[in-house]
Coordinates of C-alpha atoms and ligand atoms in Angstrom, one line a residue:
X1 CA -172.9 -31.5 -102.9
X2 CA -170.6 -32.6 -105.7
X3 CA -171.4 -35.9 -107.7
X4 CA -169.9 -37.4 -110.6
X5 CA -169.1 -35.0 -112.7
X6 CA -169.2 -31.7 -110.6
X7 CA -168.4 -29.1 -113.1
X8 CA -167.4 -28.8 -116.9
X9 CA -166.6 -25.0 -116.8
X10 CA -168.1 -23.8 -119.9
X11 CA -167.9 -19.9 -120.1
X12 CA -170.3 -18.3 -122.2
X13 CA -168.8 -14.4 -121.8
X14 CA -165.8 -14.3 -119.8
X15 CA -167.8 -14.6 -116.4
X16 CA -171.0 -16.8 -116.8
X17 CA -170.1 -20.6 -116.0
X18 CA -172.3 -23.8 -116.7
X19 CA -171.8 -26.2 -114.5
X20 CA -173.0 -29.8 -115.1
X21 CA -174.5 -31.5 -112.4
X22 CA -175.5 -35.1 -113.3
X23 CA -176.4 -36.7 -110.6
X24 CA -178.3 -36.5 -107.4
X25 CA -177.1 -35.3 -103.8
X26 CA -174.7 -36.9 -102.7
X27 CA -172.1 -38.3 -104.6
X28 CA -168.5 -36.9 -104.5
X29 CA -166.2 -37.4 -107.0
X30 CA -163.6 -35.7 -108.7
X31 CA -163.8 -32.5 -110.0
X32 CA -161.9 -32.0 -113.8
X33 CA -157.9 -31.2 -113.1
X34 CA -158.0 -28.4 -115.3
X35 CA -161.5 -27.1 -115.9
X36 CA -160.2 -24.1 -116.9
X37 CA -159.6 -25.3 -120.0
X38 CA -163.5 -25.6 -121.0
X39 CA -163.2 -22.0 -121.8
X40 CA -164.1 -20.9 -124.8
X41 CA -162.3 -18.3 -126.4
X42 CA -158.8 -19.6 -125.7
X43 CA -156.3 -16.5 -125.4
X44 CA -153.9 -16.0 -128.2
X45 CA -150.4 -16.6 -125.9
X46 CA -149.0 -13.2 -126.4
X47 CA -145.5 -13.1 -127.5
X48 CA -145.5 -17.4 -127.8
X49 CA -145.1 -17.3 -131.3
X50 CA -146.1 -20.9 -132.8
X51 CA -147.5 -22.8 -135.9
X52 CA -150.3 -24.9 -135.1
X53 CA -149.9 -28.3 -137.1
X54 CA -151.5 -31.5 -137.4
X55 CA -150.4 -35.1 -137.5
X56 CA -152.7 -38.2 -138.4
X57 CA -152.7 -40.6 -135.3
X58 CA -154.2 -43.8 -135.4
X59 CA -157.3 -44.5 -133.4
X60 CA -156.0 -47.7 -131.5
X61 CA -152.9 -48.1 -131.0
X62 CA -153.4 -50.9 -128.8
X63 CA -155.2 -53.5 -131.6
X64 CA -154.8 -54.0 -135.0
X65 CA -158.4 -53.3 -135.7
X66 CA -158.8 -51.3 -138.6
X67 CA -160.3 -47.6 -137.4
X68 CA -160.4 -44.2 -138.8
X69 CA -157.4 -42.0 -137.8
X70 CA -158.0 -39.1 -136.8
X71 CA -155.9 -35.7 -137.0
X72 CA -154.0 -34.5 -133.7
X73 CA -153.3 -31.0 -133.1
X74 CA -149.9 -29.8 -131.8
X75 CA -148.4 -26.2 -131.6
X76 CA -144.7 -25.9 -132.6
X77 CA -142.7 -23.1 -131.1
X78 CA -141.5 -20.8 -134.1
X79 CA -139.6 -18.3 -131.7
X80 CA -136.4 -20.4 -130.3
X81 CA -133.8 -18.5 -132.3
X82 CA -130.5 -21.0 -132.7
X83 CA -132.5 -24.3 -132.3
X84 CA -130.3 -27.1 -134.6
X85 CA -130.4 -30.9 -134.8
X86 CA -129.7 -32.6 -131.6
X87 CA -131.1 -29.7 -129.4
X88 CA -133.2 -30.4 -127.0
X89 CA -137.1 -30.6 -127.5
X90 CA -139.3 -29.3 -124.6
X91 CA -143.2 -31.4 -125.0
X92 CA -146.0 -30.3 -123.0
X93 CA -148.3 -33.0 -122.4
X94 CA -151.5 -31.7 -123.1
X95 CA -154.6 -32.1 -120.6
X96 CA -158.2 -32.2 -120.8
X97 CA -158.8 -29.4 -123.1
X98 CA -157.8 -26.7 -125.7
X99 CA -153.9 -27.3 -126.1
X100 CA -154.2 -23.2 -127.1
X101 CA -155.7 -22.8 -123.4
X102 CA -152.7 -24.6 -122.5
X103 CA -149.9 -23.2 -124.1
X104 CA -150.9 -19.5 -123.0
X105 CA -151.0 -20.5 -119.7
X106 CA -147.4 -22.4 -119.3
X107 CA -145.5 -19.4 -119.8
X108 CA -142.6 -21.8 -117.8
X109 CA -141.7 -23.7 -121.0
X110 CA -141.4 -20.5 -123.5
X111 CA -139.7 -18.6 -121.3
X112 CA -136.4 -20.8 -120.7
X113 CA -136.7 -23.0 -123.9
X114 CA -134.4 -20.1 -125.1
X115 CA -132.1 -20.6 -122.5
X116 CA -131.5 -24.5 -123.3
X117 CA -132.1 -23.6 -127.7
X118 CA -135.0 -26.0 -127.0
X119 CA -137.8 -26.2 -129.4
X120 CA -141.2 -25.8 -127.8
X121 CA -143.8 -28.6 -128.8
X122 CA -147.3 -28.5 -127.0
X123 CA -149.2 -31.6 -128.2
X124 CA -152.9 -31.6 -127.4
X125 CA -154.7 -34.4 -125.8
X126 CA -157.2 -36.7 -128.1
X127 CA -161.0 -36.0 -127.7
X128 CA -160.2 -32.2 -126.4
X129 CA -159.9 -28.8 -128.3
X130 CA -159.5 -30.2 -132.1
X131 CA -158.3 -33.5 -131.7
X132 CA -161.6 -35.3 -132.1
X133 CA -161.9 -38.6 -133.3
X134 CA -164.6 -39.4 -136.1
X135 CA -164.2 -36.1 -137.5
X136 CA -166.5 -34.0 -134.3
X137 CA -167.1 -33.7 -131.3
X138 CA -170.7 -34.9 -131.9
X139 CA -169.5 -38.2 -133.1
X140 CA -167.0 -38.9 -130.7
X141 CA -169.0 -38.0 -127.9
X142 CA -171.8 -40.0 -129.2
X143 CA -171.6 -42.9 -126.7
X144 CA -169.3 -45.6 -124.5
X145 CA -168.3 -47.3 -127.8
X146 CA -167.2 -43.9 -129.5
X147 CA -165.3 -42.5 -126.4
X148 CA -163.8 -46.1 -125.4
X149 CA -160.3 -44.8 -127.2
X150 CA -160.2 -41.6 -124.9
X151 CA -157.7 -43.3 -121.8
X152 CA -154.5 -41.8 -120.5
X153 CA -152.8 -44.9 -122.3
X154 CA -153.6 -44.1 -125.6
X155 CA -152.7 -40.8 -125.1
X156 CA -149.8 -41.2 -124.1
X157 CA -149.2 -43.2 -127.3
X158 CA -150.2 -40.5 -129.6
X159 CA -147.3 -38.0 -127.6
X160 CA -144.8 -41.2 -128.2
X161 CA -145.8 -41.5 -131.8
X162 CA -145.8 -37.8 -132.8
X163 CA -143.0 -36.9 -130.8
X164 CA -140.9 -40.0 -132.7
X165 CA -141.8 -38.9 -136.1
X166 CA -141.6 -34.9 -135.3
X167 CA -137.6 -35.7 -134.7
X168 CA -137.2 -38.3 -137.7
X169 CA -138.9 -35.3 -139.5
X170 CA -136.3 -33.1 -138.5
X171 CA -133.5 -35.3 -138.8
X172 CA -133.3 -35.2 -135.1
X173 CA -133.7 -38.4 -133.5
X174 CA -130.6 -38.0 -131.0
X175 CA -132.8 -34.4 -129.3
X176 CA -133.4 -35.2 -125.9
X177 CA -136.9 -34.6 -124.8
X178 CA -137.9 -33.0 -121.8
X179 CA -141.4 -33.2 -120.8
X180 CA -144.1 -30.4 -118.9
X181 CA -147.4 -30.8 -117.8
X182 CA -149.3 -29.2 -114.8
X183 CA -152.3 -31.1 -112.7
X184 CA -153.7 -34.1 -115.2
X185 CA -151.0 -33.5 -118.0
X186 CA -148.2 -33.5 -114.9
X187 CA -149.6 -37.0 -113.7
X188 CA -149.6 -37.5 -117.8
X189 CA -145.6 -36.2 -117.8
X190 CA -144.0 -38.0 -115.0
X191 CA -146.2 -41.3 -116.3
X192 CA -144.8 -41.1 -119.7
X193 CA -141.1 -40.5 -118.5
X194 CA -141.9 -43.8 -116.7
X195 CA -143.5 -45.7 -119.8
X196 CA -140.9 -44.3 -122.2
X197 CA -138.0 -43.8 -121.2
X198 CA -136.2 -43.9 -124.3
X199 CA -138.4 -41.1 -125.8
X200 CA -138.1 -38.7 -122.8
X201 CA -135.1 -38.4 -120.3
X202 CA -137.1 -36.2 -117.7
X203 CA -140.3 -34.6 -116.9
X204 CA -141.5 -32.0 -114.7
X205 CA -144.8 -32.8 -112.9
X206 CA -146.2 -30.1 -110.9
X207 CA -149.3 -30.5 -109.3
X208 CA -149.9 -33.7 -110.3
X209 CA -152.0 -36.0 -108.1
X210 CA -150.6 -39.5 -108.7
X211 CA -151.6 -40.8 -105.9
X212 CA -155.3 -39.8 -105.5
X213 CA -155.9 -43.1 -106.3
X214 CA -157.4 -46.0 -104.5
X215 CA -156.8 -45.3 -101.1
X216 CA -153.1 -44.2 -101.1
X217 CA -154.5 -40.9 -99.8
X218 CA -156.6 -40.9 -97.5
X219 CA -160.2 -39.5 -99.8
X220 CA -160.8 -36.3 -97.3
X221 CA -157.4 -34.9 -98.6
X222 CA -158.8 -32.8 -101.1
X223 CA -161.4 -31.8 -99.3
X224 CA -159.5 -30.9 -95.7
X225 CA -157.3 -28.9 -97.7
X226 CA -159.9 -26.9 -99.2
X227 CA -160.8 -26.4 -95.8
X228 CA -157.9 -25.3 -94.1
X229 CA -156.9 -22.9 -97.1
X230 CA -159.8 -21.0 -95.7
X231 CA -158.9 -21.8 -92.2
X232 CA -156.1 -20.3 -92.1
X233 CA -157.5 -17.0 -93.4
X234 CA -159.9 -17.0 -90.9
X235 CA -161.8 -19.3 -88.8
X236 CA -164.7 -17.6 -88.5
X237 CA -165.0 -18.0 -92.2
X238 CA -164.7 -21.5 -92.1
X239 CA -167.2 -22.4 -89.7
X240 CA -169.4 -19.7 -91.5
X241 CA -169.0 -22.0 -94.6
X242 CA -169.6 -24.9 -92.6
X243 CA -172.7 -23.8 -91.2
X244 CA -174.1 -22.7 -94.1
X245 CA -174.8 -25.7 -96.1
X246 CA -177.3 -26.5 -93.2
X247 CA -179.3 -23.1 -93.5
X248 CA -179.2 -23.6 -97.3
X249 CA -181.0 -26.7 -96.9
X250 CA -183.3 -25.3 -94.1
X251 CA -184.2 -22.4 -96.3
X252 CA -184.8 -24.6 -99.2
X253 CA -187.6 -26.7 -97.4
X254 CA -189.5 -23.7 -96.0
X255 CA -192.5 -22.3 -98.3
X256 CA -191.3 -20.4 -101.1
X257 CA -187.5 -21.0 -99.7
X258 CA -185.9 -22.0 -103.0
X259 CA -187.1 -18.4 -104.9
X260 CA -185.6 -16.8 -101.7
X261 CA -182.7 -18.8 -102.2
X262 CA -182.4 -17.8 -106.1
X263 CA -183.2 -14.1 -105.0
X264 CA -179.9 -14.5 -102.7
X265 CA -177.6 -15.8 -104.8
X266 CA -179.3 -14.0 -107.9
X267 CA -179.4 -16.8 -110.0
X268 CA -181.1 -16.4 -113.5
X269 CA -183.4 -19.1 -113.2
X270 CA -185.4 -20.2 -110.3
X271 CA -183.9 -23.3 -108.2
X272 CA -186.0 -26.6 -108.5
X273 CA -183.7 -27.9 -105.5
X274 CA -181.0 -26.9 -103.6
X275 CA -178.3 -29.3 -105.4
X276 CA -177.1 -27.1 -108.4
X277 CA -176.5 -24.1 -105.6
X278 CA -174.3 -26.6 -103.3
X279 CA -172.3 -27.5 -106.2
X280 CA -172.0 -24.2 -107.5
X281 CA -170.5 -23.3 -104.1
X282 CA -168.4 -26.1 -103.7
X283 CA -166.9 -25.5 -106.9
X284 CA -166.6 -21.8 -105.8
X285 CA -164.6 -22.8 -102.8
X286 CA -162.5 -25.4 -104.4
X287 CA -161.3 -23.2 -107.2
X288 CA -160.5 -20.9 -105.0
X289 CA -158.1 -23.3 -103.2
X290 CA -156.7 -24.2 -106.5
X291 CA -155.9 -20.3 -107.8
X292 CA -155.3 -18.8 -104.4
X293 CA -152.1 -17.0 -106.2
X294 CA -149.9 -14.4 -104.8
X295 CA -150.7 -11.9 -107.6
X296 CA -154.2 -11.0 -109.5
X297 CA -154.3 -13.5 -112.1
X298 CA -157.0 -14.1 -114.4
X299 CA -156.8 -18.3 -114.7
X300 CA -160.2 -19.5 -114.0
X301 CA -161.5 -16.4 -113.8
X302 CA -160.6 -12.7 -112.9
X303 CA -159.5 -12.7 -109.5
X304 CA -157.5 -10.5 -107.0
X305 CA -154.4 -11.9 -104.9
X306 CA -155.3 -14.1 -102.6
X307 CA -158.8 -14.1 -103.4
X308 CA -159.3 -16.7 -100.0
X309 CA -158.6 -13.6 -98.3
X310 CA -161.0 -11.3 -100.4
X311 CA -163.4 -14.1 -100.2
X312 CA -163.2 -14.5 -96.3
X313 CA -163.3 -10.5 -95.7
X314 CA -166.8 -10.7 -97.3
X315 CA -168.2 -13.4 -95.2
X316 CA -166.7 -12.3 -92.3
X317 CA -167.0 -8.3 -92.2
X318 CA -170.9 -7.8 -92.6
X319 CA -173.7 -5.0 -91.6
X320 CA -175.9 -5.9 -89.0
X321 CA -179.0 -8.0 -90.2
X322 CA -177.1 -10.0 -92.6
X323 CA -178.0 -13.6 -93.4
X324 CA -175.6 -16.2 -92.9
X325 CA -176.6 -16.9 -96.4
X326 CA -176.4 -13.1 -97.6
X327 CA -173.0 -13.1 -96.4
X328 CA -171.9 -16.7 -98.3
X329 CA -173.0 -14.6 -101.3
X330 CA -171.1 -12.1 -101.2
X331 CA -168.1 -14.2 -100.8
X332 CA -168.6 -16.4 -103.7
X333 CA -169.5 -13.2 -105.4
X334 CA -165.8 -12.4 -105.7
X335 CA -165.1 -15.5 -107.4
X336 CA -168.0 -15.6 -109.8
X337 CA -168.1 -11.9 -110.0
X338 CA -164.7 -10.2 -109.6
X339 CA -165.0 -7.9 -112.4
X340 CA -168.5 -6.8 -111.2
X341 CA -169.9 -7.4 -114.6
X342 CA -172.0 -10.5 -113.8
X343 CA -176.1 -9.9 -114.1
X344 CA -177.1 -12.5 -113.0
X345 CA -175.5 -16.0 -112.4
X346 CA -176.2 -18.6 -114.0
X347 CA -176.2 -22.3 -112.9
X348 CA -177.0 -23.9 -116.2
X349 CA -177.6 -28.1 -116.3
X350 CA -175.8 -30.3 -118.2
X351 CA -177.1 -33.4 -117.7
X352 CA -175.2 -35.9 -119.5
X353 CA -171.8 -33.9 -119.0
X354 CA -170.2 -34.4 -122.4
X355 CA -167.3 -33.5 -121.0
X356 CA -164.2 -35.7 -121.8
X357 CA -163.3 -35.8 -118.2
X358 CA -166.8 -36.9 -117.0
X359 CA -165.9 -39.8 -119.0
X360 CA -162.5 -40.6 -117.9
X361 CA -163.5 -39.9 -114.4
X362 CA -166.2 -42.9 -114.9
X363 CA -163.4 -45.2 -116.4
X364 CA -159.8 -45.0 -115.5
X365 CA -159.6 -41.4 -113.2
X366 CA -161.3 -43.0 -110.3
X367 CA -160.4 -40.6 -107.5
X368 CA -162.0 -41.4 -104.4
X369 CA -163.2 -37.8 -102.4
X370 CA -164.7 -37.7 -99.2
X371 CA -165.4 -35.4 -96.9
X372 CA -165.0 -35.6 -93.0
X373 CA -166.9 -34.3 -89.8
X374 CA -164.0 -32.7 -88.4
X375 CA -161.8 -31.3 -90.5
X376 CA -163.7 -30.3 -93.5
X377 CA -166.4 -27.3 -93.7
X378 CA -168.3 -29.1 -96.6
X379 CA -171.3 -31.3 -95.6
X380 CA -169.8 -35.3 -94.4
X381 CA -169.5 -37.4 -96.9
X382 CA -167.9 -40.6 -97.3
X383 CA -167.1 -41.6 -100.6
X384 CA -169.3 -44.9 -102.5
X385 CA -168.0 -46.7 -105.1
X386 CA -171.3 -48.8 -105.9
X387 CA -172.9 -45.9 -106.3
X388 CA -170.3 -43.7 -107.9
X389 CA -170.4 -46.8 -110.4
X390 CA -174.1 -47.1 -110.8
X391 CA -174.0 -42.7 -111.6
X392 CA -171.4 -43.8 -114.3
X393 CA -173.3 -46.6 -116.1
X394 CA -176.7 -44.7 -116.1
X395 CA -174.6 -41.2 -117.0
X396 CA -172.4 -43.3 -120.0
X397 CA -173.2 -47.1 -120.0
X398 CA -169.6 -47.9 -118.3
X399 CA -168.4 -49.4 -115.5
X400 CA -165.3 -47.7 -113.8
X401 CA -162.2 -49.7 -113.1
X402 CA -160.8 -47.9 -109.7
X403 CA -158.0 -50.2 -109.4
X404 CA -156.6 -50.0 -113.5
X405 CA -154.6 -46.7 -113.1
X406 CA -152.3 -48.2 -110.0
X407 CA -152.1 -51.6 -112.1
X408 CA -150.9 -49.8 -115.2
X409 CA -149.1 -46.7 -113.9
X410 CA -148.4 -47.9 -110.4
X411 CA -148.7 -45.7 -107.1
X412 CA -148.8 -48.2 -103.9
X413 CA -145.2 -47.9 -102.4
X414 CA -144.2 -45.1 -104.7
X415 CA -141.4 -44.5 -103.0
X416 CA -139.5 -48.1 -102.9
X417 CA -140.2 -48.5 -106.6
X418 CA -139.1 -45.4 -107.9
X419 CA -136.0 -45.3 -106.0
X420 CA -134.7 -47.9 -107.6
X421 CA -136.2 -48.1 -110.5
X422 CA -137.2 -44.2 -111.8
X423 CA -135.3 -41.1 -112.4
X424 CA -135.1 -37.4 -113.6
X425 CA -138.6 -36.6 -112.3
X426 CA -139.6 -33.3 -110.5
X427 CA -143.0 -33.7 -109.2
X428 CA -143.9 -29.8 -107.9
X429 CA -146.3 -28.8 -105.7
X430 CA -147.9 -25.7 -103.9
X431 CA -149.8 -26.9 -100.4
X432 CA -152.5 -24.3 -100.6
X433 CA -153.7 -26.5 -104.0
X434 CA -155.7 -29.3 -102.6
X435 CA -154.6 -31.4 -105.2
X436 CA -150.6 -30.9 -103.5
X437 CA -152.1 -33.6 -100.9
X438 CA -152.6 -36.4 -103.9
X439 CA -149.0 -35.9 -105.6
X440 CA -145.6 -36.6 -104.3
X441 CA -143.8 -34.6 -101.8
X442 CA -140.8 -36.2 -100.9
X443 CA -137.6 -36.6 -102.2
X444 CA -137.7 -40.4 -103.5
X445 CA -134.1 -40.6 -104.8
X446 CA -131.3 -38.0 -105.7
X447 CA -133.4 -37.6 -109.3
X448 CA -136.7 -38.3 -108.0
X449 CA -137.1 -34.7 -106.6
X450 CA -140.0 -33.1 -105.3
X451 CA -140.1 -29.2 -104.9
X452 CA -142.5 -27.8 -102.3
X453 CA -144.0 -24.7 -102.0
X454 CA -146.0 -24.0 -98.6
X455 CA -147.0 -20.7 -100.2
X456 CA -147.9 -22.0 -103.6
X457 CA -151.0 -23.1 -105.4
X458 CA -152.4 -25.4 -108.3
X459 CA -148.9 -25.4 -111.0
X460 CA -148.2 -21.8 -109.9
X461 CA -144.3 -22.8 -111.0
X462 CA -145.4 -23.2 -114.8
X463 CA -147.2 -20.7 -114.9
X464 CA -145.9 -17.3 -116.6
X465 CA -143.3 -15.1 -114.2
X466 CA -144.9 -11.9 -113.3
X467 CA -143.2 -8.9 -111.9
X468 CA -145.1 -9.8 -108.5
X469 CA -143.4 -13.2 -108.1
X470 CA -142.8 -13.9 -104.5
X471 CA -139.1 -15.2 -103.8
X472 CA -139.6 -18.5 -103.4
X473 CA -141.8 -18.9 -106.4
X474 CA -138.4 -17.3 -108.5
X475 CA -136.3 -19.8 -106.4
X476 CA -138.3 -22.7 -107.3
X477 CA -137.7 -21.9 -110.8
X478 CA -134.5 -22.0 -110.6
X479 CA -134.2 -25.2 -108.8
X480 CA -136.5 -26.7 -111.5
X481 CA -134.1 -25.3 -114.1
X482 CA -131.2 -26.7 -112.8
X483 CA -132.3 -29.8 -112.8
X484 CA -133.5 -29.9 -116.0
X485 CA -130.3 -28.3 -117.1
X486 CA -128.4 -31.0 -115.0
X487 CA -130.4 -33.9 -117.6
X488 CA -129.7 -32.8 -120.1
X489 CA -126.2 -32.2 -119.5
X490 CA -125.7 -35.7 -118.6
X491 CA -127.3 -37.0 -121.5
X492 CA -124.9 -35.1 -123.9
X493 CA -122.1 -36.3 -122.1
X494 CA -123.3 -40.3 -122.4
X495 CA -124.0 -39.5 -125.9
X496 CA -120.5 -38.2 -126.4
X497 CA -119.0 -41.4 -124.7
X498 CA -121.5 -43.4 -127.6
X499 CA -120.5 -44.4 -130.7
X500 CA -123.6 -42.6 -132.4
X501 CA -122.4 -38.7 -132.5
X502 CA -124.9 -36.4 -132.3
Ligands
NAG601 C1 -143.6 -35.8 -140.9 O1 -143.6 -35.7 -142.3 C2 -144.6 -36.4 -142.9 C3 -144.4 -36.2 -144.4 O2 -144.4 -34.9 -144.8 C4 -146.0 -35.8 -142.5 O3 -147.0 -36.5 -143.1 C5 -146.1 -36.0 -141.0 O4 -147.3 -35.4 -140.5 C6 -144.9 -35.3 -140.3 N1 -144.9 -35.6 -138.9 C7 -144.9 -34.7 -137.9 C8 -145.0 -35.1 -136.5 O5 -144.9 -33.5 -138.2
NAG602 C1 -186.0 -25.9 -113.0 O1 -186.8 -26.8 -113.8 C2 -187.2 -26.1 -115.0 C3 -188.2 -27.0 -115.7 O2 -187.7 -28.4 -115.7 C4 -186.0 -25.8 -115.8 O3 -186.4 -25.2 -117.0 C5 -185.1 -24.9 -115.1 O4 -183.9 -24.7 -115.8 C6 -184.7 -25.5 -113.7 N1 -184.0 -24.6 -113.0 C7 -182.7 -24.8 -112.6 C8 -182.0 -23.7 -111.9 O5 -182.1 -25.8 -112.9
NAG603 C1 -171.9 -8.3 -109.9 O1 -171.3 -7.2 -109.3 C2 -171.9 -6.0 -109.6 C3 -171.1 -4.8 -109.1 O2 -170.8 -5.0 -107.8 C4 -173.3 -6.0 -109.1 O3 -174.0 -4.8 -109.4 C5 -174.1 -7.2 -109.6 O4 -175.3 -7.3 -109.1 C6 -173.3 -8.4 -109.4 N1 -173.9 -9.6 -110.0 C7 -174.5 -10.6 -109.4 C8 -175.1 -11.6 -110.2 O5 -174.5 -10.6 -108.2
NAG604 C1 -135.5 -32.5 -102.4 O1 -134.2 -32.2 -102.7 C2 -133.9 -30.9 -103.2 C3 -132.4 -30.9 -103.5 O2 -132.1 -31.6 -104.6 C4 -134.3 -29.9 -102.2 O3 -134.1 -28.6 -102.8 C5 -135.7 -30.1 -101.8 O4 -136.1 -29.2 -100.8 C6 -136.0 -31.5 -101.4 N1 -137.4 -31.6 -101.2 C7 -138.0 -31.9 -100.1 C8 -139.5 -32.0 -100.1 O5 -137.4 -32.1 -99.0

């Protein structure tokens, strides 16, 4: 089952993933926010017309040590007709990969930037896409001392720096600044509304899991709702899944059980063990949690509406003399295989998972995952730090530090501190995305808000409108935009009371 770093999607065509499996059966741990963004060949965002720019950013900004910069990428939306000084600015916080990936996918912030004149910015994270320190990849991948400067913190840092200078650039210091992010760049949006709140007077969160930290969710969460995403397809489904992971392991011990097993699932190379087939599944079933949309999309991968449904008509409508096994492939096979263009699949190792989030998963992003008896159709686990951190210093010579995210961004008692002390945050969530059960879902104060979706999945709301959005994904929108809209309004009106006219 999953261990440290359970997946870097890395797709070679548009259908073949990698999938890095460093560590042995059976650590848990969490899987990258967004690994969508390992793809390749970002799309170009049709109709998001933007100049992609570059601004030097220093490689510390937390010592005076004397580093190399190193040259941030950001996107600048060319297309908001009537934009003028003091308009507002709308910054996507940019997540654990290609800020292009990104920007074609958060179809939210181009399409009502026009409404507010709002300039789009999307700003991409250090140490993803091209925003590598030391010049590559190579180098700043190269080991714990190289990668020490990728942390949330210091990103962060280099949005507060870039966006500063972008307005002093344009004459524009007085813009208000509202910002966007979706899973790790939505816990990155409401955290820097909190840090800065002089830079940003909102943020919209959705699907952010700020509290999959520690233990301020209990660590099945993720995993039971997985589970009952399938469940409530189908139960026969579920406790298909659930019995399966015990024939997979039965098959794999018996003579010549692991070719049968790569014969199954058609795998391009022969199985050595059973490992990099459990995670392959798991991740098959998670993802599917996360994208199971109301429309076809084509996020992670090509899929049909639903696809939980596809997924659990497959496993559960079968001839007579399937496997229990035969059947789990042809579920996954709609996920890995929608478009039917798949030869074979191909569970490629990656041992030392460059993968940026491998790394902040084994320093800052401790999220605890375990999965239970009862409610979960993935094999028990309970979650073990010692040897979570023992993967982590033998995978990147570091030690995680579980409890540095709640001591620098907080979490415990989220309510009673924001009330009094936050505002202008929406933190959005679909339930059917298991990440929904790490974030905030309830109102915290009357501009703490949090917009819930029983129907929706992992940042459906950002994504771009479709012709097939249900009503309550249209509604949320517009809830989201009136609060945004209310912001702003209030911040032109203290500015007008203020001596400094805009
Ligand atoms: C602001 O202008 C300076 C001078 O042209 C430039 O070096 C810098 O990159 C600009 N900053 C941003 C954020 O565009
Ligand atoms: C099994 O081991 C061989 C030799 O180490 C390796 O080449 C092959 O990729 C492994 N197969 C899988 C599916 O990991
Ligand atoms: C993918 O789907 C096509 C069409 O159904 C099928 O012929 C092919 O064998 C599938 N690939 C794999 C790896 O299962
Ligand atoms: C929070 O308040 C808003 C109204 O501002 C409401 O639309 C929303 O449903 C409330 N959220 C929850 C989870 O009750």
């Amino acid at each position: 089952m999953p261990r440290l770093i359970p997946l870097l999607l890395l797709l070679l065509l548009l259908l073949l993933l990698s999938i890095s499996i460093s560590f042995a059966y059976p650590l848990r741990t969490p899987r990258s926010l967004a690994p969508f963004a390992r793809r390749l060949r970002p799309r170009a965002p049709a109709n998001y017309d933007y100049e992609t720019r570059f601004f030097q950013q220093r490689l510390d900004h937390f010592s005076f040590a004397d580093q190399p910069p190193f040259q941030q990428r950001f996107l600048v939306g060319s297309a908001t007709a009537g934009w003028g000084r003091g308009d507002p600015i709308f910054f996507y916080c940019g997540n654990e990969g290609d800020i292009e990936w990104f920007a074609a996918n958060t179809g939210f912030v181009w399409e009502f930037a026009p409404r507010f004149s709002a300039l789009v910015v999307f700003a991409e994270h250090r140490y993803y896409g091209e925003s590598m320190p030391f010049g590559s990849k190579e180098r700043a991948y190269k080991d714990a001392e190289s990668l020490s400067y990728l942390t949330a913190e210091q990103a962060l840092a280099d949005y507060a720096i870039l966006l500063t200078d972008l307005k002093k650039n344009l004459s524009s210091e007085n813009s208000p600044v509202v910002l966007f992010g979706g899973s790790y760049g939505g816990m990155l949006a409401a955290w820097m509304r909190l840090k800065y709140p002089h830079i940003a007077i909102g943020a919209l969160a959705s699907s952010a899991p700020i509290l999959q930290f520690e233990n301020i969710v209990p660590p099945e969460t993720f995993y039971d709702l997985v589970s009952n995403d399938f469940k409530r397809e189908s139960v026969s489904c579920f406790k298909a899944i659930k019995e399966s992971w015990d024939a997979l392991e039965a098959q794999g011990k018996e003579h010549n059980g692991l070719l049968k097993l790569s014969r199954t699932f058609r795998l391009c190379q022969n199985l050595n063990n059973t490992d990099a087939l459990s995670d392959w599944l798991d991740s098959a079933y998670s993802y599917l949690a996360m994208v199971d949309y109301p429309y076809p999309s084509d996020f992670l991968m090509p899929l049909p509406a639903y696809p939980i449904k596809e997924v659990c008509k497959k496993i559960d409508n079968y001839a007579e003399g399937t496997s229990l096994l035969e059947r789990i492939y042809a579920g996954v096979n709609i996920y890995y295989n929608y478009t039917g263009t798949v030869d074979c699949f191909d569970l490629e190792d990656d041992p030392h998972g460059m993968s940026g989030w491998g790394w902040q998963a084994c320093t800052e992003m401790v999220m605890p995952m375990s999965s239970s008896e009862e409610n979960s159709m993935f094999p028990a686990y309970n979650f073990d730090f010692a040897a979570y951190g023992d993967e982590c210093v033998e995978s990147y010579g570091v030690k995680p530090r579980p409890r540095w995210i709640t001591t620098e961004f907080g979490g415990h008692d989220i309510s009673k501190v924001l009330e009094k002390f936050g505002s202008n945050i929406i933190f959005s969530n679909g339930l059917l995305d298991p990440w929904s059960g790490g974030s905030v879902l309830q109102n915290i104060s009357d501009s703490i808000i949090a917009l819930v979706t029983p129907l929706g999945a992992h940042h459906i709301d950002l994504r771009p409108s479709t012709n097939n959005d249900p009503d309550w994904l249209v509604k949320q929108r517009e809830s989201e935009i009136n609060l945004i809209q209310s912001w702003i309004s209030d911040y032109y009106q203290g500015k007008k009371g203020a001596s400094n006219s805009m």
